[in-house]
PDB file of N, CA and C in Angstrom:
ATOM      1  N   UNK A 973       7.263 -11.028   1.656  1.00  0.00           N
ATOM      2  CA  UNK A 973       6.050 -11.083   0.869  1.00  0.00           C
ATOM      3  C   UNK A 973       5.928  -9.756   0.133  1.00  0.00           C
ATOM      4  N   UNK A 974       5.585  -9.481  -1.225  1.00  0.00           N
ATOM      5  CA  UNK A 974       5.985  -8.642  -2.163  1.00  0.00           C
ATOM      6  C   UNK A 974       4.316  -8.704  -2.668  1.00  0.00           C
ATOM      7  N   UNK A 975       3.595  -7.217  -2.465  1.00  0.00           N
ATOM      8  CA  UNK A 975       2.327  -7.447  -2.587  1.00  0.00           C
ATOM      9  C   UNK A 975       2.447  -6.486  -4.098  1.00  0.00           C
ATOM     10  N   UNK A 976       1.607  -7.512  -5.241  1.00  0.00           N
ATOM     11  CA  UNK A 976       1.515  -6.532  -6.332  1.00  0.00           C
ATOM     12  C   UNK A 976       0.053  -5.971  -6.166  1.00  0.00           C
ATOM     13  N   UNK A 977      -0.132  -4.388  -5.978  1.00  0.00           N
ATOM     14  CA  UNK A 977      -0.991  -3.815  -5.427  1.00  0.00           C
ATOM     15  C   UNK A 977      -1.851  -3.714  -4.493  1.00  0.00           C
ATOM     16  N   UNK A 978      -2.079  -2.327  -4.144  1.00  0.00           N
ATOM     17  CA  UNK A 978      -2.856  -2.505  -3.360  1.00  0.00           C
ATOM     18  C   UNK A 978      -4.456  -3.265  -2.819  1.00  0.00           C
ATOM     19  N   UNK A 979      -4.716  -4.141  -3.391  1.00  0.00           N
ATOM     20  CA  UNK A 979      -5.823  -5.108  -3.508  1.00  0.00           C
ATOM     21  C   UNK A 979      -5.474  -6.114  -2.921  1.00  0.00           C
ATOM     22  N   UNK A 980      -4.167  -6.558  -3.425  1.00  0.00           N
ATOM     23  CA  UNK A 980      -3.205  -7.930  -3.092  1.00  0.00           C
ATOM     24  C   UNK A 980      -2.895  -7.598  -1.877  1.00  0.00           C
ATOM     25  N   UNK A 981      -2.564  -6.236  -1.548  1.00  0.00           N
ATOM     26  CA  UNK A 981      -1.991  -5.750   0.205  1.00  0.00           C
ATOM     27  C   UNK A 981      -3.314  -6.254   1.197  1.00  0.00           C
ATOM     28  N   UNK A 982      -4.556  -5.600   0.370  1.00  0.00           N
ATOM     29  CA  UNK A 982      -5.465  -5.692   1.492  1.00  0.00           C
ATOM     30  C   UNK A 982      -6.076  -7.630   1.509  1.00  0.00           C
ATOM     31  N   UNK A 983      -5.738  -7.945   0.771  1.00  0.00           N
ATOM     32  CA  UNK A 983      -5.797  -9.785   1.320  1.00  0.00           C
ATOM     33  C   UNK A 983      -4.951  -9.521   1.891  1.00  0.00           C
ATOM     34  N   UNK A 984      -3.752 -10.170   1.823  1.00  0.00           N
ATOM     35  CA  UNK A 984      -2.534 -10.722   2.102  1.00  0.00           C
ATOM     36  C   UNK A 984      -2.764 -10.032   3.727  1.00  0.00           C
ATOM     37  N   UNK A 985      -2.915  -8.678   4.037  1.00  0.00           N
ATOM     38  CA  UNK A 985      -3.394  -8.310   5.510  1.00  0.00           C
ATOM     39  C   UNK A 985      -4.429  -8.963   6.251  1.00  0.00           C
ATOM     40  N   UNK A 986      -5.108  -9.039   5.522  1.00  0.00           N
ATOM     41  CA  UNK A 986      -6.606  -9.871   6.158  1.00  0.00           C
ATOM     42  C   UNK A 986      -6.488 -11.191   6.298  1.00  0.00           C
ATOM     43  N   UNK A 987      -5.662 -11.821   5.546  1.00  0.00           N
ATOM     44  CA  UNK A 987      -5.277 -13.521   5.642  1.00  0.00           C
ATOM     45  C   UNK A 987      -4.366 -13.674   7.006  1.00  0.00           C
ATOM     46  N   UNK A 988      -3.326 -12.582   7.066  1.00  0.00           N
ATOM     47  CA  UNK A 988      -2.614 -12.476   8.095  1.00  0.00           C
ATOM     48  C   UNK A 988      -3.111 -12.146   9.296  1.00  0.00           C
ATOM     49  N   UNK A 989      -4.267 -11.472   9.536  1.00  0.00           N
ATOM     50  CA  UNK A 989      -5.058 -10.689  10.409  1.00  0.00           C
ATOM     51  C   UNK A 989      -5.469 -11.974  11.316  1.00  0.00           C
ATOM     52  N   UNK A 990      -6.297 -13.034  10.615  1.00  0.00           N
ATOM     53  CA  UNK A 990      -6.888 -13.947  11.209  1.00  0.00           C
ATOM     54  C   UNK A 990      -6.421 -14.701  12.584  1.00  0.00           C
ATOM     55  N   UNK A 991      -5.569 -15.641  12.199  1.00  0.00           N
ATOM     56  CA  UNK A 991      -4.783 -16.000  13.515  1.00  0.00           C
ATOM     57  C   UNK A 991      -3.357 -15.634  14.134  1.00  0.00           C
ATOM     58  N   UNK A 992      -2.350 -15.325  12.974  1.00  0.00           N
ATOM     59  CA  UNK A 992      -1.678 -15.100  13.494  1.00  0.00           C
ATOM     60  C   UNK A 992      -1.344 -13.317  13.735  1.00  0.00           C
ATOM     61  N   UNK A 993      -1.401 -12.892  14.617  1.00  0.00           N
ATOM     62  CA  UNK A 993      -1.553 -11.649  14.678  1.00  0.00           C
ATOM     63  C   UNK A 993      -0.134 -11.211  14.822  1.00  0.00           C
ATOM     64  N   UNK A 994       1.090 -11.676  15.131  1.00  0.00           N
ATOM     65  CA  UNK A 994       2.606 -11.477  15.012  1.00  0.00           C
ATOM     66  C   UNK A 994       3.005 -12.044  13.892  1.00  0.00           C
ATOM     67  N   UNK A 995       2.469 -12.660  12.854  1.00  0.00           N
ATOM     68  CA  UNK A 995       3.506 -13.400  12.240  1.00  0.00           C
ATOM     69  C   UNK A 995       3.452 -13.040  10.860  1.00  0.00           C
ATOM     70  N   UNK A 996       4.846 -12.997  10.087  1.00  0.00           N
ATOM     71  CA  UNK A 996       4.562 -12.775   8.708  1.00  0.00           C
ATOM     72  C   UNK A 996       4.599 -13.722   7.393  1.00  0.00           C
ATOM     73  N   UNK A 997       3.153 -14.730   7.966  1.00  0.00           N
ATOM     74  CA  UNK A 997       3.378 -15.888   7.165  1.00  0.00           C
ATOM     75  C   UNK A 997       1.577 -15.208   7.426  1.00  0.00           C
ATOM     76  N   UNK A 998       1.201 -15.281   5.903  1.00  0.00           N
ATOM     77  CA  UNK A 998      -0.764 -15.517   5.397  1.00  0.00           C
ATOM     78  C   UNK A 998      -1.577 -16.913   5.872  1.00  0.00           C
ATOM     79  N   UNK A 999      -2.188 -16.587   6.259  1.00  0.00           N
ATOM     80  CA  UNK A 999      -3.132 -17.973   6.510  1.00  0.00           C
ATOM     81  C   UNK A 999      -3.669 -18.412   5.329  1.00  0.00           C
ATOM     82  N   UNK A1000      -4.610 -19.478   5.236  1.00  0.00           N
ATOM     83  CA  UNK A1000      -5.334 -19.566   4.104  1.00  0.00           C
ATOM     84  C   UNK A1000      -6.789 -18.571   4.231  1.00  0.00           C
ATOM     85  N   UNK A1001      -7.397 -18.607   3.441  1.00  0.00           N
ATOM     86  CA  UNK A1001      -8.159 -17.125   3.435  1.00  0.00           C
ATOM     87  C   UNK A1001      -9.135 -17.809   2.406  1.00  0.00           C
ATOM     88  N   UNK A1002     -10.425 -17.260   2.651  1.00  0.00           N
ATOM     89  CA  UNK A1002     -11.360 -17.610   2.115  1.00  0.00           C
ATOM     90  C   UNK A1002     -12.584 -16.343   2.559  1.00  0.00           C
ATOM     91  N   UNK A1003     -12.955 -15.245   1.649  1.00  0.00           N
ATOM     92  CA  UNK A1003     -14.264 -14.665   2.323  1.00  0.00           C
ATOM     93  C   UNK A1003     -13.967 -12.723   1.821  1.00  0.00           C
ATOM     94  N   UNK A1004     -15.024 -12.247   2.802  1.00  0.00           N
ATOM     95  CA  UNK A1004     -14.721 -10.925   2.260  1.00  0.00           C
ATOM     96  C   UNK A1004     -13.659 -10.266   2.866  1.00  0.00           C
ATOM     97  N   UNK A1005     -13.599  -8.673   3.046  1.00  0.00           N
ATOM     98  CA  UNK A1005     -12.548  -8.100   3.579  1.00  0.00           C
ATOM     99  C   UNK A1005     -13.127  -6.799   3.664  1.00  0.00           C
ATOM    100  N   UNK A1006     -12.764  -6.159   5.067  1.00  0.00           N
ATOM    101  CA  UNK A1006     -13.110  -5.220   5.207  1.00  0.00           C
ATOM    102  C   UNK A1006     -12.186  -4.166   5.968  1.00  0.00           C
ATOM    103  N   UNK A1007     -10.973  -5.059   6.061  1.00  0.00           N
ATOM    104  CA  UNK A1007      -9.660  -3.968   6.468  1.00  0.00           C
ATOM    105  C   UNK A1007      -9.490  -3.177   5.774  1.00  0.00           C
ATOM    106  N   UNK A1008      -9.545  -1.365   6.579  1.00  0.00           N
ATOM    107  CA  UNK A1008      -9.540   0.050   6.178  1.00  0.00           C
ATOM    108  C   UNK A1008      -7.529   0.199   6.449  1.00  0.00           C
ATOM    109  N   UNK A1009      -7.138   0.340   5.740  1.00  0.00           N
ATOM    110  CA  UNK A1009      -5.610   0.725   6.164  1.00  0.00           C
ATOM    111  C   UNK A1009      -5.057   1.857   5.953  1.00  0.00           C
ATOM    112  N   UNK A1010      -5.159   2.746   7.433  1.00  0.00           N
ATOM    113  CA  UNK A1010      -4.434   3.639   7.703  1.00  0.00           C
ATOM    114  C   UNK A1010      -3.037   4.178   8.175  1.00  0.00           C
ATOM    115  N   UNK A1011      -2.482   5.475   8.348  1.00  0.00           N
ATOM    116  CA  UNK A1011      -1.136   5.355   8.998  1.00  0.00           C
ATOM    117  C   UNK A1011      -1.580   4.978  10.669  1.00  0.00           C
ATOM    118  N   UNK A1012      -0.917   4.490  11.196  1.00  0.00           N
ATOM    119  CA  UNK A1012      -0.883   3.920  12.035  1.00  0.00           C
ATOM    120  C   UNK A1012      -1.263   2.453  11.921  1.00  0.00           C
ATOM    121  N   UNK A1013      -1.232   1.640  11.274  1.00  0.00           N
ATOM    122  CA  UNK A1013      -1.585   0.526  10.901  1.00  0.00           C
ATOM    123  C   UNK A1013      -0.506  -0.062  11.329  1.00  0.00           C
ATOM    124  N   UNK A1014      -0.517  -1.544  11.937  1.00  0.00           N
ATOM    125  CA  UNK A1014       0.689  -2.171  12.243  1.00  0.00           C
ATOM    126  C   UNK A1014       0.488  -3.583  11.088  1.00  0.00           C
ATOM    127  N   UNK A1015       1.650  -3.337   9.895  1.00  0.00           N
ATOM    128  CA  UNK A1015       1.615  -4.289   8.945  1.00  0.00           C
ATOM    129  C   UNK A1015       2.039  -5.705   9.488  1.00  0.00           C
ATOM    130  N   UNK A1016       1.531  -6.865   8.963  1.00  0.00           N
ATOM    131  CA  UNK A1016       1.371  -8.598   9.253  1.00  0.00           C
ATOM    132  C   UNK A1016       1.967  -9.403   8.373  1.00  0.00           C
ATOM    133  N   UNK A1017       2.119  -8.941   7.330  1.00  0.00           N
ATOM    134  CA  UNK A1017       2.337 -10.283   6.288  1.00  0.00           C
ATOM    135  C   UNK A1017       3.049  -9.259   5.533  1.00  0.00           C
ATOM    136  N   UNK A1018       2.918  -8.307   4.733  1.00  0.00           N
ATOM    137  CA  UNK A1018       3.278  -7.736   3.656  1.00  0.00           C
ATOM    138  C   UNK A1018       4.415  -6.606   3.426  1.00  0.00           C
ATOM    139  N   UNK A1019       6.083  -7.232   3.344  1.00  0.00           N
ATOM    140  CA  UNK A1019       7.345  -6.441   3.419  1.00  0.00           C
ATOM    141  C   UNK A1019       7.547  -5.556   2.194  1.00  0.00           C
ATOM    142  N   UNK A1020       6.815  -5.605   1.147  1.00  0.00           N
ATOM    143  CA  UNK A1020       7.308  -5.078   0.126  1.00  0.00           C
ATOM    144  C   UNK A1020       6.003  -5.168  -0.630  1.00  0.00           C
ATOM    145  N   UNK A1021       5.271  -3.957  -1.947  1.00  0.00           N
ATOM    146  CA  UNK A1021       4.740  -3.633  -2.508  1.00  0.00           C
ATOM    147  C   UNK A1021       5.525  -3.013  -3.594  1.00  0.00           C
ATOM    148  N   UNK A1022       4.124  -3.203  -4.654  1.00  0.00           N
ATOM    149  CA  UNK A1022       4.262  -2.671  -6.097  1.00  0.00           C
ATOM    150  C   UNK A1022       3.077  -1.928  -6.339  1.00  0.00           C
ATOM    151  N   UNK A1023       3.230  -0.838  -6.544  1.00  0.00           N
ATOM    152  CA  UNK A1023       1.768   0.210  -7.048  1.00  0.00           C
ATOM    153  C   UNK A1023       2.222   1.266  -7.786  1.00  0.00           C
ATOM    154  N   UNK A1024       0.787   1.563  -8.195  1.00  0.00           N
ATOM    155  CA  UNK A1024       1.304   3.277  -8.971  1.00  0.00           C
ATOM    156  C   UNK A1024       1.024   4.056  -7.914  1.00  0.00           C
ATOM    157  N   UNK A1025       1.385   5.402  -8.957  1.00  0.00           N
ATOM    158  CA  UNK A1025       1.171   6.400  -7.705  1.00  0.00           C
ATOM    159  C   UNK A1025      -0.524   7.129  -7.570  1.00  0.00           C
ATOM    160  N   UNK A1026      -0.698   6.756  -6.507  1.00  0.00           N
ATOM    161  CA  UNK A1026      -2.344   6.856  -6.233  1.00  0.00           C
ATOM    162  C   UNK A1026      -2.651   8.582  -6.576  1.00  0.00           C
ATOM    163  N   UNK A1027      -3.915   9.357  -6.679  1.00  0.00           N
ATOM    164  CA  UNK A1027      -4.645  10.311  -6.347  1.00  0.00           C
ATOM    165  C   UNK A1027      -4.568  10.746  -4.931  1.00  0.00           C
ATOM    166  N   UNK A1028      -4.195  12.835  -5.099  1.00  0.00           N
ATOM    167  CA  UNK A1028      -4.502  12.532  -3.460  1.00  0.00           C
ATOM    168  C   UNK A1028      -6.110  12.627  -3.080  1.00  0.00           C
ATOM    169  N   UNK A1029      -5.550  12.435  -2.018  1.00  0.00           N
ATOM    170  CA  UNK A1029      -6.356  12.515  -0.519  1.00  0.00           C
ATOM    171  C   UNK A1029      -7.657  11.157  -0.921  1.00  0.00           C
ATOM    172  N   UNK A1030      -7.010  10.155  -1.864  1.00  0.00           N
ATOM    173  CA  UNK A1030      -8.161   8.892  -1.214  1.00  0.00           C
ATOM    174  C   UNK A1030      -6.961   8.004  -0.188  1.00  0.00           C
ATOM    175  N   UNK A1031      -7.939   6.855  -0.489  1.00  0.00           N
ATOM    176  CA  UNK A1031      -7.423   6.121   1.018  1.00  0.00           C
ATOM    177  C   UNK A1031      -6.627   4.975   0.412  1.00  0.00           C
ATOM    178  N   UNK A1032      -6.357   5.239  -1.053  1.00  0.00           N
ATOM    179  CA  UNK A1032      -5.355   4.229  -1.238  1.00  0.00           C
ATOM    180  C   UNK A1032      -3.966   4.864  -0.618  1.00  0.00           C
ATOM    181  N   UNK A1033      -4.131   6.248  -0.871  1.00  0.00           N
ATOM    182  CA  UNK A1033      -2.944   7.267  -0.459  1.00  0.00           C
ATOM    183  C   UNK A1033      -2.468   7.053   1.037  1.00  0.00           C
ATOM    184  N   UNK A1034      -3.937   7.086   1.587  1.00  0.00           N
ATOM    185  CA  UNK A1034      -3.676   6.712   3.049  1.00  0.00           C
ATOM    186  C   UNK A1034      -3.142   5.414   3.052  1.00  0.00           C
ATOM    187  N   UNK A1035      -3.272   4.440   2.508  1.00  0.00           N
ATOM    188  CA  UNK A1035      -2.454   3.051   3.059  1.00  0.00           C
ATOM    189  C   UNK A1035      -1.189   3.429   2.655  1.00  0.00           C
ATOM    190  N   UNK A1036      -0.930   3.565   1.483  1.00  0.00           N
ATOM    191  CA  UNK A1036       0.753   3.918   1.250  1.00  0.00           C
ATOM    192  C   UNK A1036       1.387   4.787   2.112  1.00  0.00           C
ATOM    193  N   UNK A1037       1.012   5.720   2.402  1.00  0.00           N
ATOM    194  CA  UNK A1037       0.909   6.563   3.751  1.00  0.00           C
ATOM    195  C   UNK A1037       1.563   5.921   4.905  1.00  0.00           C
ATOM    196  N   UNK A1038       0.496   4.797   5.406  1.00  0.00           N
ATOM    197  CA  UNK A1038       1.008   3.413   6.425  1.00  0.00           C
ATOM    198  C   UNK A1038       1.915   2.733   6.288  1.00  0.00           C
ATOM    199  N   UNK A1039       2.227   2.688   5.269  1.00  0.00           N
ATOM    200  CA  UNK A1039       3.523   1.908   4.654  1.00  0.00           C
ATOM    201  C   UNK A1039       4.712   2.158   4.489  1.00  0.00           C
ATOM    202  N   UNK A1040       5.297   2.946   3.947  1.00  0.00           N
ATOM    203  CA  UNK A1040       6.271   3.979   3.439  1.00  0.00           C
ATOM    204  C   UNK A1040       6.346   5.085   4.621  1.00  0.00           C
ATOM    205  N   UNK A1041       5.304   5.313   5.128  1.00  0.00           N
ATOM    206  CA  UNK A1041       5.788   6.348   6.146  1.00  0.00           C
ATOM    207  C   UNK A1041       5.242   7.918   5.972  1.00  0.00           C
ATOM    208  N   UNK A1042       4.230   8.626   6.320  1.00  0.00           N
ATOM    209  CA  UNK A1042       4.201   9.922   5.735  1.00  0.00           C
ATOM    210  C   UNK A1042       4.886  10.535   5.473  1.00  0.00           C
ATOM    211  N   UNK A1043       5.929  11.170   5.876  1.00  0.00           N
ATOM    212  CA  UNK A1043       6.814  11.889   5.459  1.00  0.00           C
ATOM    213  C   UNK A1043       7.862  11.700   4.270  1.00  0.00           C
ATOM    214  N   UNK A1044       8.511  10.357   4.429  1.00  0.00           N
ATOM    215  CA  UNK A1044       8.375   9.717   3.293  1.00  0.00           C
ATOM    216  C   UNK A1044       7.806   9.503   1.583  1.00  0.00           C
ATOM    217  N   UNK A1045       6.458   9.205   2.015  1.00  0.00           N
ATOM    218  CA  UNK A1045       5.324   9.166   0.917  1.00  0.00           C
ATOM    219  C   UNK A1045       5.461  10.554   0.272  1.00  0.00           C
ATOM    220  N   UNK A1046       5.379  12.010   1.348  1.00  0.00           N
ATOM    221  CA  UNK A1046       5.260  13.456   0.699  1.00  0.00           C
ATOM    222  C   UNK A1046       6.386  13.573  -0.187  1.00  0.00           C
ATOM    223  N   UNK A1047       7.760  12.874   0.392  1.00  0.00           N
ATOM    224  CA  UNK A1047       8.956  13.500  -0.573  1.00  0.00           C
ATOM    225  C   UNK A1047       8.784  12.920  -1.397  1.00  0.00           C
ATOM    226  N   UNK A1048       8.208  11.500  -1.921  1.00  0.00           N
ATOM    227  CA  UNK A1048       7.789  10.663  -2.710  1.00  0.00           C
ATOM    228  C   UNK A1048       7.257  11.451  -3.925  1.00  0.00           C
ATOM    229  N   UNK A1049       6.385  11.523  -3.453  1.00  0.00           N
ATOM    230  CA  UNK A1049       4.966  12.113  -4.432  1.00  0.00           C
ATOM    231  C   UNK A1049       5.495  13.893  -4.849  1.00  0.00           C
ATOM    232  N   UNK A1050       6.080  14.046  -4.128  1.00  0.00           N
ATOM    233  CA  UNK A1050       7.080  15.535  -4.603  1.00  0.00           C
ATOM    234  C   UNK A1050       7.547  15.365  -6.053  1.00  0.00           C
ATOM    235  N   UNK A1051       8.596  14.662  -5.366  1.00  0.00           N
ATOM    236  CA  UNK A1051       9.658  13.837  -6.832  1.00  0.00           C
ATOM    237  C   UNK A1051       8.286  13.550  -7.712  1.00  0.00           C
ATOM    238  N   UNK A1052       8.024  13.005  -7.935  1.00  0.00           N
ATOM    239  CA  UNK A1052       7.112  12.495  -8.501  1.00  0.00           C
ATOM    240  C   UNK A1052       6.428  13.583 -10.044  1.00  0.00           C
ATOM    241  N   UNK A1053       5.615  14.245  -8.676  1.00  0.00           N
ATOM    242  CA  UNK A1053       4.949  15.612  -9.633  1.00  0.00           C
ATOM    243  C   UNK A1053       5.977  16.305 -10.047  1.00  0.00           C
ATOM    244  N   UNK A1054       7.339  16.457  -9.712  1.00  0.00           N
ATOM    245  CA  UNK A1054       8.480  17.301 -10.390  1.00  0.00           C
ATOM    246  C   UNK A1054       8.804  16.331 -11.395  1.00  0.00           C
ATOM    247  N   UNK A1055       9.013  15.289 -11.440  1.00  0.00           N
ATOM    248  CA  UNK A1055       9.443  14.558 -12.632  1.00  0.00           C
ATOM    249  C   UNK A1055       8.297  13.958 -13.605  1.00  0.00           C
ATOM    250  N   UNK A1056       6.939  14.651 -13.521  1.00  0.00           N
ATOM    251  CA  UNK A1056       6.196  14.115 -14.077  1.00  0.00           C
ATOM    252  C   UNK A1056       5.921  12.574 -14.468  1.00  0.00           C
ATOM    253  N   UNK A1057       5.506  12.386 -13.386  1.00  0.00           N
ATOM    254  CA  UNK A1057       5.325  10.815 -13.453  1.00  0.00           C
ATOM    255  C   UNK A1057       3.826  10.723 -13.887  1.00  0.00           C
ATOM    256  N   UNK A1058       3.203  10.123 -14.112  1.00  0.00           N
ATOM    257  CA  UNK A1058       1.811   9.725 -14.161  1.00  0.00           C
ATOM    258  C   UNK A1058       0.688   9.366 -13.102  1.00  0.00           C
ATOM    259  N   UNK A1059       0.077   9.352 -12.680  1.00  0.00           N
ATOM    260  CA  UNK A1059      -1.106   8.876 -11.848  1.00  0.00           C
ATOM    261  C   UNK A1059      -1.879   7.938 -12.150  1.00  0.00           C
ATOM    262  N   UNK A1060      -2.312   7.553 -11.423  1.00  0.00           N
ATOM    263  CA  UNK A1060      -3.566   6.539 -11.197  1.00  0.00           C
ATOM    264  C   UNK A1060      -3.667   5.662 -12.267  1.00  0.00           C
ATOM    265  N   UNK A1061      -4.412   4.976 -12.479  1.00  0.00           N
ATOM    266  CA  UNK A1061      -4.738   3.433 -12.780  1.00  0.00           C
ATOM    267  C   UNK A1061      -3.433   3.027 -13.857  1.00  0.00           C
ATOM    268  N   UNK A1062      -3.227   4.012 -15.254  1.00  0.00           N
ATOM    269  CA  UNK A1062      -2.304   3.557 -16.386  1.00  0.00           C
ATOM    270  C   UNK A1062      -1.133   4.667 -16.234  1.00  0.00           C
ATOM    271  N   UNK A1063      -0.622   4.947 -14.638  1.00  0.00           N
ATOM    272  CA  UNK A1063       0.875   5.588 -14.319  1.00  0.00           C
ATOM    273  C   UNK A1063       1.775   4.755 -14.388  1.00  0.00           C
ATOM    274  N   UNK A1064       2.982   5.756 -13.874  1.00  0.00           N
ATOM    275  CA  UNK A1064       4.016   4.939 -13.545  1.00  0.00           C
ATOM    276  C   UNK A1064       4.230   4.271 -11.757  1.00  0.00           C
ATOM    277  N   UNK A1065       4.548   3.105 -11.605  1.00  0.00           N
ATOM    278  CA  UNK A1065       4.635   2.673 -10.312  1.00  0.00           C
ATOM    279  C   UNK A1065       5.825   2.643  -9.638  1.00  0.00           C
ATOM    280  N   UNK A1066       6.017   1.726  -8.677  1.00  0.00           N
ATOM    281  CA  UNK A1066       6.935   2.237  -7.824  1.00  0.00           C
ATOM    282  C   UNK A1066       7.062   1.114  -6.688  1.00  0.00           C
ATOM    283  N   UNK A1067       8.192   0.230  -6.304  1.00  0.00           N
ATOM    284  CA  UNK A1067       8.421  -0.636  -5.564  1.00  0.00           C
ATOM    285  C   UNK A1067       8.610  -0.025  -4.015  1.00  0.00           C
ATOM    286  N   UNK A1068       7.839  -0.570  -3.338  1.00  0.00           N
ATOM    287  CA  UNK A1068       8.152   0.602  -1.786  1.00  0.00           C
ATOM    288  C   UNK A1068       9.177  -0.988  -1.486  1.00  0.00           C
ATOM    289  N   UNK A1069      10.000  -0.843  -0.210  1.00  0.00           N
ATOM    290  CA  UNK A1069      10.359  -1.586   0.386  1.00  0.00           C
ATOM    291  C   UNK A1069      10.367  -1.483   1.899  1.00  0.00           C
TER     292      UNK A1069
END
């Protein structure tokens, strides 16, 4: 499951959240959402994402964070600001796997 952004991550988690709590198949989903996703998060449904590269220190940072891995994410976002990439909403993005 290949989430295009982080919006799409936080369904696709919350659909998954519901019943099956091991499995990486979405339920059907209907309603609000209020999953906070941090590192330490144990992902459900969602193997692969598409995003830009967030602002630091919000909490979109923190989910990618969960995802990719902190340490990871830092060499990430290194490269990044050395190669002048762009930020937030109209940057350049980036396929995690």
């Amino acid at each position: 499951v290949i989430a295009v952004g982080t919006t799409s991550a936080r369904v696709l988690e919350s659909a998954g959240a519901i019943e099956n709590q091991q499995s990486k198949i979405a339920n059907a989903y209907r309603g609000d959402t209020s999953i906070y996703i941090t590192p330490g998060y144990t992902w459900k449904v969602v193997n692969a994402m598409i995003t830009n590269f967030h602002l630091p220190r919000s909490t979109l940072l923190a989910m990618i964070g969960s995802f990719m891995g902190m340490d990871f994410m830092k060499r990430t976002y290194a490269l990044a600001i050395q190669e002048r990439y762009r930020f937030f909403s109209f940057g350049d993005a980036m396929l995690i796997l």
